CSV table of C-alpha atoms in Angstrom, one decimal:
chain,number,residue,atom,x,y,z
M,1,MET,CA,64.2,-38.9,-19.8
M,2,PRO,CA,62.1,-36.1,-18.3
M,3,HIS,CA,58.6,-35.5,-19.8
M,4,THR,CA,58.6,-33.6,-23.1
M,5,ASP,CA,56.1,-31.1,-21.7
M,6,HIS,CA,58.9,-29.8,-19.5
M,7,LEU,CA,61.3,-29.3,-22.4
M,8,LEU,CA,60.4,-25.7,-23.2
M,9,LEU,CA,60.9,-24.8,-19.5
M,10,PHE,CA,64.5,-26.1,-19.7
M,11,LEU,CA,65.3,-24.8,-23.2
M,12,PHE,CA,64.2,-21.2,-22.5
M,13,PRO,CA,67.4,-20.4,-20.4
M,14,PHE,CA,69.5,-21.7,-23.4
M,15,VAL,CA,67.7,-19.3,-25.7
M,16,LEU,CA,68.6,-16.4,-23.4
M,17,LEU,CA,72.1,-17.8,-23.0
M,18,ALA,CA,72.5,-17.9,-26.8
M,19,GLY,CA,71.7,-14.2,-27.0
M,20,PHE,CA,74.1,-13.4,-24.1
M,21,LEU,CA,76.9,-15.4,-25.7
M,22,VAL,CA,76.6,-13.6,-29.0
M,23,TYR,CA,76.5,-10.2,-27.3
M,24,ALA,CA,79.5,-11.2,-25.0
M,25,ALA,CA,81.6,-12.5,-27.9
M,26,GLY,CA,80.9,-9.3,-29.9
M,27,SER,CA,81.8,-7.1,-26.9
M,28,ARG,CA,85.1,-8.9,-26.3
M,29,HIS,CA,86.0,-8.9,-30.0
M,30,ALA,CA,85.2,-5.1,-30.2
M,31,TYR,CA,87.4,-4.5,-27.1
M,32,ARG,CA,90.4,-6.6,-28.2
M,33,ASN,CA,90.3,-5.1,-31.7
M,34,ARG,CA,89.6,-1.5,-30.9
M,35,GLU,CA,91.7,1.3,-32.4
M,36,ARG,CA,93.2,3.8,-30.0
M,37,ALA,CA,91.5,7.2,-30.0
M,38,ARG,CA,93.4,10.1,-31.5
M,39,PRO,CA,93.5,13.3,-29.4
M,40,GLY,CA,92.5,16.8,-30.6
M,41,ASP,CA,92.9,20.4,-29.5
M,42,PRO,CA,90.7,21.3,-26.5
M,43,ALA,CA,91.2,25.0,-27.4
M,44,ALA,CA,88.8,24.4,-30.3
M,45,PHE,CA,85.9,24.2,-27.9
M,46,ASP,CA,84.4,26.0,-25.0
M,47,TRP,CA,84.1,23.7,-21.9
M,48,HIS,CA,81.4,23.6,-19.2
M,49,PHE,CA,81.2,21.0,-16.5
M,50,PHE,CA,77.8,20.3,-14.9
M,51,VAL,CA,77.9,18.8,-11.4
M,52,PRO,CA,74.4,17.9,-10.0
M,53,CYS,CA,74.5,17.8,-6.2
M,54,ARG,CA,72.1,16.7,-3.5
M,55,ASP,CA,73.6,16.6,0.0
M,56,GLU,CA,77.2,16.3,-1.2
M,57,GLU,CA,79.2,18.2,1.4
M,58,ALA,CA,81.5,15.2,2.0
M,59,VAL,CA,82.9,15.4,-1.6
M,60,ILE,CA,82.0,18.5,-3.5
M,61,ALA,CA,84.9,20.8,-2.4
M,62,THR,CA,87.4,18.3,-3.6
M,63,THR,CA,85.6,17.8,-6.9
M,64,VAL,CA,85.3,21.5,-7.7
M,65,ALA,CA,88.9,22.2,-6.7
M,66,ARG,CA,90.2,19.3,-8.8
M,67,LEU,CA,88.1,20.3,-11.9
M,68,ARG,CA,89.3,23.9,-11.7
M,69,ALA,CA,92.9,22.8,-11.2
M,70,ASP,CA,93.0,20.2,-14.0
M,71,PHE,CA,90.9,22.2,-16.5
M,72,PRO,CA,91.5,25.9,-15.8
M,73,TYR,CA,90.0,26.9,-19.2
M,74,ALA,CA,86.6,25.4,-18.2
M,75,ASP,CA,83.6,26.6,-16.3
M,76,VAL,CA,82.1,24.5,-13.5
M,77,TRP,CA,78.4,24.6,-12.9
M,78,VAL,CA,77.3,23.1,-9.6
M,79,VAL,CA,73.5,22.5,-9.2
M,80,ASP,CA,72.5,22.4,-5.6
M,81,ASP,CA,69.2,20.5,-5.6
M,82,ALA,CA,67.9,21.8,-2.3
M,83,SER,CA,70.5,20.1,-0.2
M,84,ASP,CA,69.9,19.9,3.5
M,85,ASP,CA,73.6,20.1,4.3
M,86,ALA,CA,76.4,22.6,3.5
M,87,THR,CA,76.8,21.8,-0.2
M,88,GLY,CA,75.4,25.2,-1.3
M,89,ALA,CA,77.5,27.2,1.1
M,90,ILE,CA,80.7,25.4,0.1
M,91,VAL,CA,80.1,26.1,-3.6
M,92,ALA,CA,79.1,29.7,-3.0
M,93,ALA,CA,82.5,30.2,-1.3
M,94,PHE,CA,84.2,28.9,-4.4
M,95,ALA,CA,82.1,31.1,-6.6
M,96,GLU,CA,82.9,34.3,-4.7
M,97,ASP,CA,86.6,33.8,-5.5
M,98,ASP,CA,86.4,32.3,-8.9
M,99,ALA,CA,84.3,33.7,-11.8
M,100,ARG,CA,84.4,30.3,-13.6
M,101,VAL,CA,82.5,28.6,-10.7
M,102,HIS,CA,78.7,29.0,-10.9
M,103,LEU,CA,76.2,27.9,-8.3
M,104,VAL,CA,72.7,27.0,-9.6
M,105,ARG,CA,70.4,27.0,-6.6
M,106,ARG,CA,67.2,25.0,-6.8
M,107,VAL,CA,64.5,25.2,-4.1
M,108,ARG,CA,61.4,23.2,-3.3
M,109,PRO,CA,58.8,22.5,-4.7
M,110,GLU,CA,60.7,22.6,-8.0
M,111,ALA,CA,63.8,20.9,-6.6
M,112,ARG,CA,64.3,17.3,-5.7
M,113,THR,CA,62.4,16.1,-8.8
M,114,GLY,CA,65.3,14.1,-10.3
M,115,LYS,CA,68.7,14.5,-11.8
M,116,GLY,CA,67.3,15.4,-15.2
M,117,ALA,CA,65.5,18.4,-13.8
M,118,ALA,CA,68.7,19.6,-12.1
M,119,LEU,CA,70.7,19.3,-15.3
M,120,ASN,CA,68.0,21.2,-17.3
M,121,ALA,CA,68.3,24.0,-14.7
M,122,ALA,CA,72.1,24.3,-15.4
M,123,TYR,CA,71.4,24.1,-19.2
M,124,ARG,CA,69.0,27.1,-18.9
M,125,GLU,CA,71.5,29.1,-16.8
M,126,LEU,CA,74.3,28.3,-19.3
M,127,GLY,CA,72.2,29.5,-22.2
M,128,ALA,CA,71.4,32.7,-20.4
M,129,LEU,CA,75.1,33.4,-19.8
M,130,LEU,CA,76.2,32.6,-23.4
M,131,GLY,CA,73.5,34.7,-25.0
M,132,PRO,CA,72.1,34.4,-28.6
M,133,ALA,CA,75.4,35.2,-30.3
M,134,ALA,CA,77.4,32.2,-29.0
M,135,ASP,CA,78.6,29.5,-31.4
M,136,ARG,CA,76.8,26.6,-29.7
M,137,ASP,CA,78.5,24.0,-31.9
M,138,ARG,CA,81.7,24.9,-30.1
M,139,VAL,CA,80.3,24.6,-26.6
M,140,VAL,CA,80.7,21.2,-24.9
M,141,VAL,CA,78.9,20.2,-21.7
M,142,CYS,CA,80.3,17.5,-19.5
M,143,VAL,CA,78.3,15.9,-16.7
M,144,VAL,CA,80.5,14.8,-13.7
M,145,ASP,CA,79.2,13.1,-10.6
M,146,ALA,CA,79.8,15.0,-7.3
M,147,ASP,CA,82.5,12.4,-6.5
M,148,GLY,CA,83.8,12.2,-10.0
M,149,ARG,CA,87.5,12.7,-11.0
M,150,LEU,CA,88.1,13.2,-14.7
M,151,ASP,CA,91.4,12.2,-16.4
M,152,ARG,CA,93.3,15.4,-17.3
M,153,ALA,CA,93.6,14.1,-20.9
M,154,ALA,CA,89.9,13.7,-21.3
M,155,THR,CA,89.1,17.0,-23.0
M,156,ALA,CA,91.9,16.4,-25.5
M,157,MET,CA,90.8,12.8,-26.2
M,158,VAL,CA,87.1,13.8,-26.8
M,159,SER,CA,88.2,16.7,-29.0
M,160,GLY,CA,89.8,14.4,-31.6
M,161,PRO,CA,88.4,13.0,-34.8
M,162,ASP,CA,86.9,10.1,-32.7
M,163,GLY,CA,84.9,12.7,-30.8
M,164,PHE,CA,83.8,16.3,-31.4
M,165,GLY,CA,86.4,16.7,-34.1
M,166,ASP,CA,83.7,15.0,-36.2
M,167,PRO,CA,81.0,17.6,-36.7
M,168,GLU,CA,78.3,14.9,-36.8
M,169,THR,CA,79.2,13.9,-33.2
M,170,GLY,CA,76.7,15.1,-30.7
M,171,GLY,CA,77.8,13.2,-27.6
M,172,VAL,CA,80.8,11.2,-26.3
M,173,GLN,CA,80.9,8.9,-23.3
M,174,VAL,CA,84.3,8.1,-21.8
M,175,GLY,CA,85.3,5.1,-19.8
M,176,VAL,CA,84.6,4.7,-16.1
M,177,ARG,CA,86.9,3.4,-13.4
M,178,MET,CA,86.6,2.7,-9.7
M,179,ARG,CA,88.9,5.0,-7.8
M,180,ASN,CA,89.1,3.0,-4.6
M,181,VAL,CA,89.9,-0.4,-6.2
M,182,ASP,CA,93.2,-0.6,-4.3
M,183,ASP,CA,91.9,0.6,-0.9
M,184,PRO,CA,93.1,-2.0,1.6
M,185,ARG,CA,90.3,-1.3,4.1
M,186,PRO,CA,87.2,0.0,2.4
M,187,LEU,CA,85.3,-0.8,5.6
M,188,PRO,CA,87.6,0.6,8.3
M,189,ASP,CA,85.2,-0.3,11.1
M,190,ARG,CA,84.9,-3.9,10.1
M,191,GLY,CA,87.1,-7.0,10.4
M,192,ARG,CA,89.4,-8.8,8.0
M,193,THR,CA,86.8,-11.0,6.3
M,194,ALA,CA,84.3,-8.2,5.7
M,195,ASN,CA,87.1,-6.0,4.2
M,196,ALA,CA,88.3,-8.9,1.9
M,197,LEU,CA,84.8,-9.3,0.6
M,198,ALA,CA,84.4,-5.5,0.2
M,199,ARG,CA,87.7,-5.3,-1.7
M,200,LEU,CA,86.5,-8.0,-4.0
M,201,LEU,CA,83.2,-6.3,-4.6
M,202,VAL,CA,84.9,-3.0,-5.6
M,203,ARG,CA,87.3,-5.0,-7.8
M,204,VAL,CA,84.6,-6.7,-9.8
M,205,GLN,CA,82.8,-3.3,-10.2
M,206,ASP,CA,86.1,-2.0,-11.7
M,207,MET,CA,86.2,-5.0,-14.0
M,208,GLU,CA,82.6,-4.5,-15.0
M,209,PHE,CA,83.2,-0.9,-16.1
M,210,ALA,CA,86.8,-1.0,-17.3
M,211,VAL,CA,86.5,-4.0,-19.6
M,212,SER,CA,83.1,-5.6,-19.8
M,213,ASN,CA,81.0,-2.4,-20.1
M,214,ALA,CA,83.8,-0.8,-22.3
M,215,GLY,CA,83.5,-3.8,-24.6
M,216,MET,CA,79.8,-3.4,-24.7
M,217,GLN,CA,80.1,0.3,-25.6
M,218,LEU,CA,82.7,-0.5,-28.3
M,219,LEU,CA,80.3,-3.0,-29.8
M,220,ARG,CA,77.6,-0.4,-29.7
M,221,ALA,CA,79.9,1.9,-31.6
M,222,ARG,CA,79.8,-0.5,-34.5
M,223,THR,CA,76.0,-0.7,-34.4
M,224,GLY,CA,75.5,3.1,-33.9
M,225,SER,CA,73.8,2.7,-30.5
M,226,VAL,CA,76.4,3.9,-28.0
M,227,GLY,CA,74.8,4.8,-24.6
M,228,LEU,CA,75.5,7.9,-22.5
M,229,GLY,CA,76.2,7.5,-18.8
M,230,GLY,CA,75.6,9.8,-15.9
M,231,ASN,CA,79.4,10.3,-15.2
M,232,GLY,CA,81.8,11.4,-17.9
M,233,GLN,CA,79.1,12.3,-20.3
M,234,PHE,CA,80.1,14.9,-22.9
M,235,THR,CA,77.6,16.6,-25.2
M,236,ARG,CA,77.6,19.3,-27.8
M,237,LEU,CA,75.4,22.2,-26.7
M,238,SER,CA,73.8,22.5,-30.2
M,239,ALA,CA,72.9,18.8,-29.9
M,240,LEU,CA,71.2,19.5,-26.6
M,241,ASP,CA,69.4,22.3,-28.3
M,242,ARG,CA,68.0,20.0,-31.0
M,243,ILE,CA,66.6,17.6,-28.3
M,244,ALA,CA,65.2,20.6,-26.4
M,245,GLU,CA,63.4,21.8,-29.5
M,246,ALA,CA,61.8,18.4,-30.0
M,247,GLU,CA,61.2,17.4,-26.4
M,248,ARG,CA,61.0,20.8,-24.6
M,249,ARG,CA,64.1,20.1,-22.6
M,250,PRO,CA,67.4,18.1,-23.2
M,251,TRP,CA,67.2,15.7,-20.2
M,252,ARG,CA,63.9,13.9,-19.5
M,253,GLU,CA,62.6,14.8,-16.1
M,254,GLY,CA,61.3,12.1,-13.8
M,255,ALA,CA,63.4,9.5,-15.6
M,256,LEU,CA,65.6,7.0,-13.6
M,257,LEU,CA,68.1,6.8,-16.5
M,258,GLU,CA,68.0,10.3,-17.8
M,259,ASP,CA,71.6,9.8,-19.1
M,260,TYR,CA,70.9,6.8,-21.3
M,261,GLU,CA,67.6,8.4,-22.5
M,262,LEU,CA,69.5,11.5,-23.5
M,263,GLY,CA,71.7,9.3,-25.8
M,264,LEU,CA,68.5,7.7,-27.3
M,265,HIS,CA,67.1,11.2,-28.0
M,266,MET,CA,70.4,12.3,-29.5
M,267,ILE,CA,70.5,9.4,-32.0
M,268,LEU,CA,66.8,9.9,-32.8
M,269,THR,CA,67.5,13.6,-33.7
M,270,GLY,CA,70.3,12.6,-36.0
M,271,ASP,CA,73.4,13.1,-34.0
M,272,ARG,CA,76.1,10.5,-33.5
M,273,VAL,CA,77.1,9.3,-30.0
M,274,ARG,CA,80.7,8.0,-29.6
M,275,HIS,CA,82.6,6.1,-27.0
M,276,VAL,CA,86.2,6.9,-26.2
M,277,ALA,CA,87.7,4.1,-24.1
M,278,ASP,CA,91.2,5.6,-23.9
M,279,THR,CA,90.3,8.2,-21.3
M,280,TRP,CA,88.2,7.9,-18.2
M,281,VAL,CA,86.3,9.4,-15.2
M,282,SER,CA,86.7,7.7,-11.8
M,283,GLN,CA,84.1,7.3,-9.1
M,284,GLU,CA,83.8,5.4,-5.9
M,285,GLY,CA,83.1,1.7,-6.1
M,286,LEU,CA,80.5,0.6,-3.6
M,287,PRO,CA,81.8,-1.8,-0.9
M,288,HIS,CA,78.3,-2.3,0.5
M,289,ALA,CA,76.2,-5.0,-1.2
M,290,ARG,CA,73.0,-3.3,-0.1
M,291,ARG,CA,73.9,0.1,-1.5
M,292,LEU,CA,74.9,-1.7,-4.8
M,293,LEU,CA,71.6,-3.5,-5.0
M,294,THR,CA,69.6,-0.3,-4.4
M,295,GLN,CA,71.6,1.5,-7.2
M,296,ARG,CA,71.2,-1.4,-9.6
M,297,THR,CA,67.5,-1.7,-8.9
M,298,ARG,CA,67.1,1.9,-10.0
M,299,TRP,CA,69.1,1.2,-13.1
M,300,ALA,CA,66.9,-1.8,-13.9
M,301,GLN,CA,63.7,0.1,-13.4
M,302,GLY,CA,65.1,2.9,-15.6
M,303,ASN,CA,65.9,0.4,-18.3
M,304,LEU,CA,62.3,-0.8,-18.3
M,305,GLN,CA,61.1,2.8,-18.6
M,306,CYS,CA,63.2,3.1,-21.8
M,307,ALA,CA,61.0,0.4,-23.5
M,308,ARG,CA,58.6,3.2,-24.4
M,309,TYR,CA,61.1,4.3,-27.1
M,310,ALA,CA,60.9,1.0,-29.0
M,311,PRO,CA,58.3,2.2,-31.5
M,312,ARG,CA,60.3,5.3,-32.3
M,313,ILE,CA,63.5,3.4,-32.6
M,314,LEU,CA,62.0,0.8,-34.9
M,315,SER,CA,60.7,3.5,-37.3
M,316,SER,CA,63.7,5.8,-37.1
M,317,ARG,CA,65.9,6.3,-40.1
M,318,HIS,CA,68.8,7.2,-37.8
M,319,TYR,CA,69.1,3.7,-36.3
M,320,THR,CA,70.7,0.9,-38.3
M,321,GLY,CA,69.4,-2.7,-38.1
M,322,GLY,CA,72.2,-3.6,-35.8
M,323,GLY,CA,71.5,-0.6,-33.6
M,324,VAL,CA,67.8,-1.6,-33.3
M,325,LEU,CA,68.7,-5.1,-32.3
M,326,GLU,CA,71.3,-4.0,-29.8
M,327,THR,CA,69.0,-1.4,-28.2
M,328,LEU,CA,66.0,-3.7,-28.0
M,329,TYR,CA,68.2,-6.4,-26.4
M,330,THR,CA,69.3,-3.9,-23.8
M,331,PHE,CA,65.7,-2.9,-23.1
M,332,GLY,CA,64.8,-6.5,-22.6
M,333,GLN,CA,67.4,-7.5,-20.1
M,334,PRO,CA,65.4,-6.9,-16.9
M,335,LEU,CA,62.5,-8.7,-18.3
M,336,ALA,CA,64.7,-11.7,-19.3
M,337,HIS,CA,66.1,-11.8,-15.8
M,338,LEU,CA,62.7,-11.8,-14.3
M,339,LEU,CA,61.4,-14.6,-16.6
M,340,SER,CA,64.5,-16.6,-15.8
M,341,LEU,CA,63.7,-16.4,-12.1
M,342,VAL,CA,60.1,-17.3,-12.7
M,343,LEU,CA,60.8,-20.2,-15.0
M,344,SER,CA,63.5,-21.5,-12.6
M,345,ALA,CA,60.9,-21.6,-9.8
M,346,VAL,CA,58.4,-23.3,-12.0
M,347,LEU,CA,60.9,-25.9,-13.1
M,348,LEU,CA,61.9,-26.7,-9.5
M,349,ALA,CA,58.2,-26.9,-8.6
M,350,VAL,CA,57.6,-29.4,-11.4
M,351,LEU,CA,60.5,-31.5,-10.4
M,352,ALA,CA,59.4,-31.4,-6.8
M,353,LEU,CA,55.9,-32.5,-7.6
M,354,ASN,CA,57.4,-35.5,-9.5
M,355,GLY,CA,59.6,-36.4,-6.6
M,356,PHE,CA,62.7,-35.2,-8.7
M,357,THR,CA,62.2,-38.5,-10.7
M,358,GLY,CA,64.7,-38.5,-13.5
M,359,ALA,CA,66.2,-35.2,-12.5
M,360,LEU,CA,69.6,-36.6,-12.8
M,361,ALA,CA,69.0,-37.1,-16.5
M,362,TRP,CA,69.3,-33.3,-16.9
M,363,TRP,CA,72.8,-33.1,-15.5
M,364,PRO,CA,74.7,-33.0,-18.9
M,365,LEU,CA,72.6,-30.1,-20.1
M,366,ALA,CA,72.8,-28.4,-16.7
M,367,LEU,CA,76.6,-28.7,-16.8
M,368,CYS,CA,76.7,-27.3,-20.3
M,369,LEU,CA,74.6,-24.4,-19.2
M,370,ALA,CA,76.9,-23.7,-16.3
M,371,VAL,CA,80.1,-23.8,-18.4
M,372,LEU,CA,78.7,-21.7,-21.1
M,373,SER,CA,77.5,-19.1,-18.7
M,374,VAL,CA,80.8,-18.7,-16.8
M,375,VAL,CA,83.4,-18.7,-19.6
M,376,PRO,CA,82.6,-15.2,-21.0
M,377,PHE,CA,83.2,-13.7,-17.5
M,378,LEU,CA,86.3,-15.8,-16.9
M,379,LEU,CA,87.9,-14.6,-20.1
M,380,TRP,CA,87.6,-10.9,-19.0
M,381,GLY,CA,89.9,-11.7,-16.0
M,382,PRO,CA,93.2,-12.0,-18.1
M,383,VAL,CA,92.1,-9.0,-20.2
M,384,TYR,CA,91.6,-6.9,-17.1
M,385,ARG,CA,94.9,-8.1,-15.6
M,386,ARG,CA,96.9,-7.2,-18.8
M,387,GLU,CA,95.6,-3.7,-19.0
M,388,PHE,CA,94.8,-2.6,-15.4
M,389,ALA,CA,96.5,-5.0,-12.9
M,390,PRO,CA,99.7,-6.3,-14.5
M,391,ASP,CA,101.2,-7.1,-11.0
M,392,ALA,CA,98.4,-9.6,-10.3
M,393,SER,CA,99.1,-13.3,-11.0
M,394,ARG,CA,97.3,-15.2,-13.8
M,395,LEU,CA,95.5,-17.3,-11.2
M,396,ARG,CA,94.2,-14.3,-9.4
M,397,ALA,CA,93.0,-12.9,-12.7
M,398,LEU,CA,91.0,-16.1,-13.4
M,399,LEU,CA,89.6,-15.9,-9.9
M,400,TRP,CA,88.6,-12.3,-10.5
M,401,GLY,CA,86.8,-13.5,-13.7
M,402,LEU,CA,85.0,-16.2,-11.7
M,403,ALA,CA,84.0,-13.5,-9.1
M,404,LEU,CA,82.7,-11.3,-11.9
M,405,TRP,CA,80.4,-14.2,-13.0
M,406,VAL,CA,79.0,-14.6,-9.4
M,407,TYR,CA,78.7,-10.8,-9.2
M,408,ALA,CA,76.6,-10.7,-12.3
M,409,TYR,CA,73.8,-12.6,-10.6
M,410,HIS,CA,72.9,-9.4,-8.6
M,411,LEU,CA,71.0,-8.5,-11.8
M,412,PHE,CA,68.3,-11.0,-11.1
M,413,PRO,CA,67.2,-9.7,-7.6
M,414,ALA,CA,67.7,-6.1,-8.9
M,415,SER,CA,65.3,-6.8,-11.8
M,416,ALA,CA,62.8,-8.4,-9.5
M,417,ARG,CA,62.9,-5.5,-7.2
M,418,ALA,CA,62.5,-3.1,-10.1
M,419,PHE,CA,59.3,-4.9,-11.2
M,420,VAL,CA,57.9,-4.7,-7.6
M,421,ARG,CA,58.6,-1.0,-7.5
M,422,ILE,CA,56.7,-0.6,-10.8
M,423,LEU,CA,53.8,-2.6,-9.5
M,424,ARG,CA,53.7,-0.4,-6.3
M,425,GLY,CA,53.9,2.8,-8.4
M,426,ARG,CA,57.2,3.9,-7.0
M,427,THR,CA,59.2,5.9,-9.5
M,428,GLY,CA,61.5,8.0,-7.2
M,429,TRP,CA,65.1,7.3,-6.4
M,430,SER,CA,67.5,7.3,-3.5
M,431,LYS,CA,71.0,8.8,-3.8
M,432,THR,CA,73.7,6.3,-3.1
M,433,ARG,CA,75.4,7.4,0.1
M,434,ARG,CA,79.0,8.3,-0.5
M,435,ASN,CA,81.7,6.2,1.3
M,436,ALA,CA,82.9,9.3,3.1
M,437,GLU,CA,79.4,9.9,4.6
M,438,PRO,CA,78.9,8.2,7.9
M,439,ALA,CA,75.6,6.4,8.5
M,440,THR,CA,75.0,8.7,11.4
M,441,THR,CA,74.5,11.7,9.0
M,442,GLY,CA,70.9,10.5,8.5
M,443,PRO,CA,68.9,9.8,5.4
M,444,VAL,CA,70.1,11.4,2.1
M,445,ALA,CA,68.0,12.0,-1.0
M,446,LEU,CA,65.1,10.0,0.2
M,447,ASP,CA,63.1,7.9,-2.2
M,448,ALA,CA,60.0,9.5,-3.4
């Protein structure tokens, strides 16, 4: 048997795996046993969509037109964050013909300081328009990505008793889907193999959001720690006011996960955050691995930034014990990924120095580790097939689940890159290029 000094190196991944298995089992149970959301009356509220934009001429016209057509009773606020393209001109043309379309122009040096700052600009403009006499409990703000498409039933679903029909609810996050999941050629200028891999990459992103992340959010609903996302994020204006009173502005400026941080602030100020899985917002899945890694690196770094809230969460009377554990577990994920990489390298080095003597004695434990790590992902395949891809075969569903397991390993390099960025003092972010934007358009939203 291997030397006992090395036992801790090998057992550490099992400790992490145990935490993951508990979390995964809770998420799957919450998803399978969820109650369907009950709709309400959208007319009970005053609706405003915030669409932050930075060089979005490829998609913004379609998004504004769709929001106005699907939600004619709502106002659309487009924040042009000093775009270098025609984004502002496109929205200005809409605003000239439609009083419910508003263009919020931001210019340098105040502009291009992050999504949070752009959303705060829209918040101030909305407050100025409404005036002091407005019933701000009735006003609901929804953040939609520049390429986002919201389910027409969304406002009704979040108006119900599972959303803003409950006066204690300050925020609601809806489900997220990948709009291009059935695109046969996501890379039109590439060959058959590249397109097959790109289709699979988009598919597992859809699985990630539609079932895995939805289950995670439904588990959080039970612990009182639901997170807000950057797309399909609904908030009551009075709840934003309470955060602004405590923090000077609703969305934290300079944060890489201003959406998730908003949810933390909302809970800390005493408002409830809910998740409604029975409606959705769609966005583009990324068929490019490099773009995906850049996006997830930013998310991992933003997650690490959220660790500063740990003392406040631990001492807050608004967080339950389960909510504290779930939130701290979420904060620790990038660190766990990095430690796993480091310890794996150390273990391999130790084995190499010993000429891999006795390494075969580890194979039962290694096999157990592999099986336990893949099963939770494999089980999501049939769930996804049943609800979102009923025409797919059972075998294909299992293969999708296996692909989801392989896909999850992108979190390890993303976490490592996030730590490198922190060490280098890089806190800016790059906008993910839209699929409709050709690479020849030049750099967009350069990292700062």
